[in-house]
Amino acid sequence: MIDFRLLPKVALAALALPLLTTAASPRAEETKKAAVAVPEDWAPPGGRIGYVLWDEYWGIRETEGGKEECPNGWNIGPREQFAILYPEKGKPRKLIDTQLAYESQVWFPDTQPDGFEYHEATGKYALGIDLDGKNSPEDFISDDGRTGIDNQLFRVVGCVRNYRKEGELGIITTKWRQQNRFNRVVFELSNVDSLKNDPDVTVSYYRTLDHLLADSTGHFLPGGSQRIDTRFGTRFHVSTKGRIVNGVLETDPVDLELPELALSDPSIIKFKGMKLRLTLTPEKAEGVLGGYADVEQWYYAMNTSWATHHASYGQASAPSIYRALRKLADGYPDPKTGENTAISAAMDIKLVQVYVIHPETESLMSSR
């Protein structure tokens, strides 16, 4: 049981919000849209504020019809490739020579040319963060003018329809993130003197245990609580330093693991040198998570989440994507082979404010 006497008044107000308003009421909509007036140097109670992740999407900068980033069109998917590889000629075909042969390429891919033209995303603009502090020819420019943006994963999947807004991946993975507590993660800022400008804050990342706080229409609300998973989630817990400039948080690099539970298959996306760039308010945070994604683990997570049948809807060919991943990998070379093992990537993320319940706090509450 949570002793609500221990929570600050602002927490109680946020927790009470769904009880005081309803989606059917016009006043509820006005309340939802109204901005909370806070001083410019507003600081969270105790210098701590947490944000729980509820929405994620791989950083694909899209123009209408893909005219800028995909001038050569879209990549073809498993069904189209299967029809080319194994054409029907009016004779019986063996399963081992067709479907199983294709699936073996999905799970045991190689980098040999497959005969299919692969369209990489082009252009000079992309979502992301400067991960290596360099401005290389293959880097991008952000829409707000930042240079040196590292996001080679955009080149890999930017012209794969399943990864774009028209695809089902963004919709379904967001639902998995929201519904499966296995996927629940939070970022907690501590030592915060101001959400507008603070040169030195600590940013901690935890896997947590609780459902998201939502109203009757499914909108996620600030003011919920998340208990840290100290039993199975300690492998995910990391901390780094950051700074807030004009309401934007930027962090130092840190290695981070993101849990991903899809239909019933858990997986992990491993980031090396992860950085955050988030616009902060007392109620929410949104922006970019960037880092070097481990190629093999990213590919495994994709396949455990998407069977070939489902990937076909968005024309996402796993073997072709793997070849592009290996070709465009740009970080963390293998000390023996010299081949890059990770690819720069970005995720467009949205978070909502929560109160992070630490083990010592939880013990205090349960003992009262």
Coordinates of C-alpha atoms in Angstrom, one line a residue:
M1 CA 0.0 0.0 0.0
I2 CA 1.2 3.5 -0.8
D3 CA 1.0 6.0 2.0
F4 CA -0.3 9.1 0.1
R5 CA 0.8 11.3 3.0
L6 CA 4.4 10.8 1.8
L7 CA 3.6 12.1 -1.7
P8 CA 4.0 15.9 -2.5
K9 CA 0.8 17.8 -3.1
V10 CA 1.4 18.0 -6.8
A11 CA 1.5 14.2 -7.0
L12 CA -1.8 14.0 -5.2
A13 CA -3.3 16.5 -7.7
A14 CA -2.1 14.5 -10.6
L15 CA -3.3 11.2 -9.3
A16 CA -6.7 12.7 -8.7
L17 CA -7.0 14.1 -12.2
P18 CA -8.7 11.1 -13.8
L19 CA -11.3 11.2 -11.0
L20 CA -12.1 14.8 -11.5
T21 CA -12.4 14.9 -15.3
T22 CA -14.0 12.7 -17.9
A23 CA -13.3 12.5 -21.6
A24 CA -17.0 13.2 -22.4
S25 CA -16.9 16.5 -20.7
P26 CA -15.9 19.7 -22.6
R27 CA -14.3 21.0 -19.5
A28 CA -12.2 17.8 -19.3
E29 CA -10.9 18.6 -22.7
E30 CA -10.1 22.2 -21.7
T31 CA -8.3 20.9 -18.6
K32 CA -6.3 18.5 -20.7
K33 CA -5.2 21.2 -23.1
A34 CA -4.5 23.8 -20.5
A35 CA -0.8 24.4 -19.8
V36 CA 0.4 24.3 -16.2
A37 CA 1.9 27.7 -15.4
V38 CA 5.3 27.1 -13.7
P39 CA 8.1 29.5 -12.9
E40 CA 11.0 29.5 -15.4
D41 CA 13.3 28.0 -12.8
W42 CA 10.8 25.4 -11.6
A43 CA 12.4 22.4 -10.0
P44 CA 10.7 19.1 -9.1
P45 CA 10.2 18.3 -5.5
G46 CA 13.4 16.9 -4.0
G47 CA 15.2 17.6 -7.2
R48 CA 13.8 14.4 -8.8
I49 CA 11.5 13.8 -11.7
G50 CA 10.8 10.6 -13.6
Y51 CA 9.5 10.0 -17.1
V52 CA 8.1 6.6 -18.3
L53 CA 8.5 5.6 -21.9
W54 CA 5.1 4.9 -23.7
D55 CA 5.8 5.6 -27.4
E56 CA 8.7 4.7 -29.6
Y57 CA 9.4 4.7 -33.3
W58 CA 12.6 4.2 -35.2
G59 CA 13.9 7.6 -36.4
I60 CA 12.6 7.8 -40.0
R61 CA 12.4 11.3 -41.5
E62 CA 9.6 11.1 -44.0
T63 CA 8.6 13.3 -46.9
E64 CA 5.4 13.0 -48.9
G65 CA 5.6 9.8 -51.0
G66 CA 9.2 9.4 -50.0
K67 CA 10.2 11.7 -52.8
E68 CA 13.3 13.1 -50.9
E69 CA 14.6 10.0 -49.1
C70 CA 13.4 7.2 -51.5
P71 CA 13.6 8.6 -55.0
N72 CA 14.1 5.1 -56.4
G73 CA 11.0 3.7 -54.7
W74 CA 10.3 1.1 -52.0
N75 CA 12.1 -2.1 -51.3
I76 CA 10.3 -5.4 -52.1
G77 CA 9.3 -7.8 -49.4
P78 CA 9.3 -11.6 -48.7
R79 CA 6.3 -12.4 -50.9
E80 CA 7.8 -10.6 -53.9
Q81 CA 11.2 -12.1 -53.4
F82 CA 9.8 -15.6 -52.9
A83 CA 7.9 -15.3 -56.2
I84 CA 11.1 -14.4 -58.0
L85 CA 13.3 -17.0 -56.3
Y86 CA 10.8 -19.9 -56.5
P87 CA 8.5 -19.3 -59.6
E88 CA 5.6 -21.7 -60.1
K89 CA 6.2 -23.7 -63.3
G90 CA 3.3 -26.1 -63.0
K91 CA 5.4 -28.8 -61.2
P92 CA 5.2 -29.9 -57.6
R93 CA 7.7 -28.1 -55.3
K94 CA 9.2 -29.4 -52.1
L95 CA 8.8 -27.4 -48.9
I96 CA 12.5 -27.8 -48.1
D97 CA 13.5 -26.2 -51.4
T98 CA 11.2 -23.2 -51.1
Q99 CA 9.7 -22.0 -47.8
L100 CA 12.4 -23.6 -45.6
A101 CA 15.1 -22.5 -47.9
Y102 CA 13.9 -18.9 -47.6
E103 CA 13.4 -19.1 -43.8
S104 CA 17.0 -20.4 -43.5
Q105 CA 18.1 -17.1 -45.0
V106 CA 16.0 -15.3 -42.4
W107 CA 17.6 -17.0 -39.4
F108 CA 21.1 -17.7 -40.9
P109 CA 21.7 -14.8 -43.2
D110 CA 25.0 -14.0 -45.0
T111 CA 26.4 -11.0 -46.7
Q112 CA 26.6 -12.5 -50.2
P113 CA 24.6 -10.6 -53.0
D114 CA 21.1 -11.9 -53.3
G115 CA 20.3 -10.5 -56.7
F116 CA 17.8 -8.0 -55.4
E117 CA 18.4 -4.2 -55.7
Y118 CA 18.2 -2.6 -52.2
H119 CA 17.1 1.0 -52.0
E120 CA 18.8 2.9 -49.2
A121 CA 17.3 6.1 -47.8
T122 CA 19.1 9.2 -49.2
G123 CA 19.2 12.9 -48.6
K124 CA 21.0 15.1 -46.2
Y125 CA 18.4 15.4 -43.4
A126 CA 17.6 12.9 -40.7
L127 CA 16.4 12.5 -37.1
G128 CA 19.1 11.8 -34.6
I129 CA 22.0 12.9 -32.5
D130 CA 25.7 13.5 -33.1
L131 CA 27.1 10.3 -31.4
D132 CA 30.8 10.5 -32.3
G133 CA 31.5 14.3 -32.1
K134 CA 32.5 14.2 -35.8
N135 CA 31.1 15.6 -39.0
S136 CA 31.6 13.0 -41.6
P137 CA 30.4 12.9 -45.2
E138 CA 27.9 10.1 -44.4
D139 CA 26.4 12.1 -41.5
F140 CA 23.1 14.0 -41.7
I141 CA 21.7 17.4 -40.7
S142 CA 18.8 17.7 -38.3
D143 CA 15.8 19.8 -39.2
D144 CA 16.8 22.3 -36.5
G145 CA 20.3 22.7 -38.1
R146 CA 22.4 20.4 -36.0
T147 CA 25.2 18.8 -38.0
G148 CA 27.0 15.5 -37.7
I149 CA 23.8 13.5 -37.1
D150 CA 24.6 9.8 -36.9
N151 CA 21.7 7.6 -38.1
Q152 CA 22.8 4.9 -40.6
L153 CA 19.8 2.8 -39.6
F154 CA 17.7 5.4 -41.4
R155 CA 19.5 4.4 -44.6
V156 CA 18.7 0.8 -43.9
V157 CA 15.0 0.9 -43.2
G158 CA 13.9 4.3 -44.5
C159 CA 12.6 2.8 -47.7
V160 CA 11.0 -0.2 -46.1
R161 CA 7.3 0.5 -45.8
N162 CA 6.9 -1.4 -42.6
Y163 CA 9.1 1.1 -40.8
R164 CA 7.2 4.1 -42.1
K165 CA 4.0 5.7 -40.8
E166 CA 2.0 3.7 -43.3
G167 CA 3.4 0.4 -41.9
E168 CA 2.0 -1.5 -39.0
L169 CA 5.3 -1.7 -37.0
G170 CA 5.0 1.6 -35.4
I171 CA 1.4 1.1 -34.3
I172 CA 1.9 -2.4 -33.0
T173 CA 5.2 -1.9 -31.3
T174 CA 3.8 1.1 -29.5
K175 CA 0.9 -1.1 -28.3
W176 CA 3.4 -3.7 -27.1
R177 CA 5.3 -1.0 -25.2
Q178 CA 2.1 0.2 -23.6
Q179 CA 0.5 -3.1 -22.7
N180 CA 3.5 -5.4 -21.7
R181 CA 5.0 -4.5 -18.4
F182 CA 8.1 -6.5 -19.5
N183 CA 8.8 -3.4 -21.7
R184 CA 8.4 -0.8 -18.9
V185 CA 11.3 1.5 -18.5
V186 CA 11.8 5.0 -17.0
F187 CA 14.4 7.7 -17.0
E188 CA 14.7 9.6 -13.7
L189 CA 16.5 12.9 -13.4
S190 CA 18.0 13.8 -10.0
N191 CA 19.9 16.7 -8.6
V192 CA 17.7 19.0 -10.7
D193 CA 17.6 22.7 -9.8
S194 CA 15.7 23.8 -12.8
L195 CA 13.9 22.2 -15.7
K196 CA 14.9 25.1 -17.9
N197 CA 18.6 25.4 -17.3
D198 CA 20.8 23.1 -15.2
P199 CA 24.4 22.4 -16.1
D200 CA 24.7 19.2 -14.0
V201 CA 22.0 16.6 -13.5
T202 CA 22.1 12.8 -13.1
V203 CA 20.0 10.7 -15.4
S204 CA 19.2 7.1 -14.3
Y205 CA 17.5 4.4 -16.3
Y206 CA 15.5 1.7 -14.7
R207 CA 13.3 -1.2 -15.7
T208 CA 10.1 -0.9 -13.7
L209 CA 7.0 -3.0 -12.9
D210 CA 3.7 -1.1 -13.2
H211 CA 1.0 -0.3 -15.7
L212 CA 0.7 3.2 -17.2
L213 CA -1.8 5.6 -15.8
A214 CA -4.4 6.4 -18.4
D215 CA -7.7 8.1 -18.6
S216 CA -10.9 6.6 -20.1
T217 CA -9.9 7.6 -23.6
G218 CA -6.5 5.9 -23.4
H219 CA -4.4 9.1 -23.0
F220 CA -1.5 8.6 -20.7
L221 CA -1.5 10.9 -17.7
P222 CA 1.3 12.4 -15.6
G223 CA 1.4 11.6 -11.9
G224 CA 1.5 7.8 -11.9
S225 CA 4.1 5.8 -10.1
Q226 CA 6.6 3.1 -11.2
R227 CA 8.3 0.7 -8.8
I228 CA 11.9 -0.2 -9.8
D229 CA 12.4 -3.9 -10.7
T230 CA 15.2 -5.0 -8.4
R231 CA 14.8 -8.7 -9.0
F232 CA 15.0 -9.3 -12.8
G233 CA 15.6 -5.8 -14.0
T234 CA 19.0 -4.9 -12.4
R235 CA 20.8 -5.7 -15.6
F236 CA 19.1 -2.7 -17.2
H237 CA 19.9 -0.1 -14.6
V238 CA 22.5 2.5 -15.6
S239 CA 23.2 6.1 -14.9
T240 CA 24.9 9.0 -16.7
K241 CA 25.4 12.7 -16.5
G242 CA 23.4 15.3 -18.4
R243 CA 22.6 19.0 -18.7
I244 CA 19.5 21.0 -19.4
V245 CA 19.7 24.0 -21.7
N246 CA 16.6 26.0 -22.5
G247 CA 14.4 23.1 -21.5
V248 CA 16.3 20.5 -23.5
L249 CA 18.1 17.7 -21.8
E250 CA 21.3 16.3 -23.4
T251 CA 23.2 13.4 -21.8
D252 CA 26.6 11.9 -21.9
P253 CA 26.9 8.5 -23.6
V254 CA 26.2 5.3 -21.8
D255 CA 25.5 1.7 -22.8
L256 CA 21.9 0.8 -22.5
E257 CA 19.6 -2.2 -23.0
L258 CA 16.0 -1.8 -24.1
P259 CA 13.6 -4.7 -23.3
E260 CA 11.3 -5.6 -26.2
L261 CA 8.5 -8.1 -25.7
A262 CA 6.4 -8.6 -28.8
L263 CA 3.8 -11.3 -29.2
S264 CA 5.3 -13.7 -26.7
D265 CA 9.0 -13.6 -27.5
P266 CA 11.2 -11.4 -25.3
S267 CA 14.3 -9.7 -26.8
I268 CA 16.7 -6.9 -26.0
I269 CA 18.0 -4.1 -28.1
K270 CA 21.5 -3.2 -27.1
F271 CA 22.8 0.4 -27.5
K272 CA 26.4 1.4 -27.2
G273 CA 27.1 5.0 -26.4
M274 CA 23.4 5.9 -26.0
K275 CA 22.6 9.7 -25.7
L276 CA 19.3 11.4 -25.0
R277 CA 18.0 14.7 -26.4
L278 CA 14.7 15.4 -24.8
T279 CA 12.5 18.5 -24.4
L280 CA 11.2 18.5 -20.8
T281 CA 8.1 19.8 -19.1
P282 CA 6.8 19.0 -15.6
E283 CA 4.3 16.7 -17.3
K284 CA 6.1 15.0 -20.2
A285 CA 9.3 14.6 -22.2
E286 CA 9.8 13.9 -25.9
G287 CA 12.7 13.8 -28.3
V288 CA 15.3 11.4 -29.5
L289 CA 17.2 8.4 -28.1
G290 CA 20.3 7.8 -30.1
G291 CA 23.0 5.2 -30.0
Y292 CA 24.9 2.5 -31.7
A293 CA 22.6 -0.5 -32.0
D294 CA 24.3 -4.0 -31.9
V295 CA 23.6 -5.3 -35.4
E296 CA 23.1 -9.0 -34.5
Q297 CA 20.9 -8.3 -31.5
W298 CA 18.8 -5.7 -33.4
Y299 CA 18.3 -8.3 -36.2
Y300 CA 17.4 -11.0 -33.7
A301 CA 14.9 -8.7 -32.0
M302 CA 13.3 -7.9 -35.4
N303 CA 12.8 -11.5 -36.3
T304 CA 11.4 -12.5 -32.9
S305 CA 8.9 -9.7 -33.2
W306 CA 8.0 -10.2 -36.8
A307 CA 7.4 -13.5 -38.5
T308 CA 8.0 -13.6 -42.3
H309 CA 4.2 -13.7 -42.8
H310 CA 3.7 -10.4 -40.9
A311 CA 6.8 -8.7 -42.3
S312 CA 5.3 -9.3 -45.7
Y313 CA 2.6 -6.8 -45.1
G314 CA 5.1 -4.1 -44.8
Q315 CA 7.5 -5.5 -47.4
A316 CA 10.3 -6.0 -44.9
S317 CA 12.7 -8.7 -46.2
A318 CA 14.8 -9.8 -43.2
P319 CA 17.7 -11.2 -45.4
S320 CA 18.0 -8.0 -47.4
I321 CA 17.8 -5.9 -44.3
Y322 CA 20.6 -7.9 -42.7
R323 CA 22.9 -7.3 -45.7
A324 CA 22.2 -3.6 -45.5
L325 CA 22.8 -3.6 -41.7
R326 CA 26.2 -5.2 -42.1
K327 CA 27.1 -3.0 -45.1
L328 CA 26.2 0.3 -43.3
A329 CA 27.3 -0.6 -39.7
D330 CA 29.5 2.3 -38.6
G331 CA 30.6 1.7 -35.0
Y332 CA 32.4 -0.6 -32.6
P333 CA 34.7 -2.6 -34.9
D334 CA 35.4 -6.2 -33.9
P335 CA 39.0 -6.4 -32.6
K336 CA 39.7 -9.5 -34.6
T337 CA 38.1 -8.9 -37.9
G338 CA 37.8 -5.1 -37.9
E339 CA 34.2 -5.3 -39.1
N340 CA 31.8 -2.9 -37.4
T341 CA 29.4 -4.6 -35.1
A342 CA 27.0 -1.7 -34.4
I343 CA 25.0 0.8 -36.5
S344 CA 24.1 4.3 -35.5
A345 CA 20.4 4.7 -34.9
A346 CA 17.8 7.0 -33.4
M347 CA 14.4 6.4 -31.8
D348 CA 11.7 9.0 -31.7
I349 CA 10.3 8.7 -28.2
K350 CA 7.6 10.1 -26.0
L351 CA 7.4 9.8 -22.2
V352 CA 5.1 11.0 -19.4
Q353 CA 6.0 12.1 -15.9
V354 CA 5.9 9.5 -13.1
Y355 CA 7.0 9.1 -9.5
V356 CA 9.8 6.5 -9.3
I357 CA 9.4 4.3 -6.3
H358 CA 12.8 3.2 -5.0
P359 CA 13.2 0.1 -2.9
E360 CA 14.0 2.0 0.3
T361 CA 10.9 4.2 -0.3
E362 CA 8.7 1.2 -0.9
S363 CA 10.0 -0.4 2.3
L364 CA 9.2 2.7 4.3
M365 CA 5.7 2.9 2.8
S366 CA 4.9 -0.7 3.5
S367 CA 6.1 -0.4 7.1
R368 CA 3.8 2.5 8.1

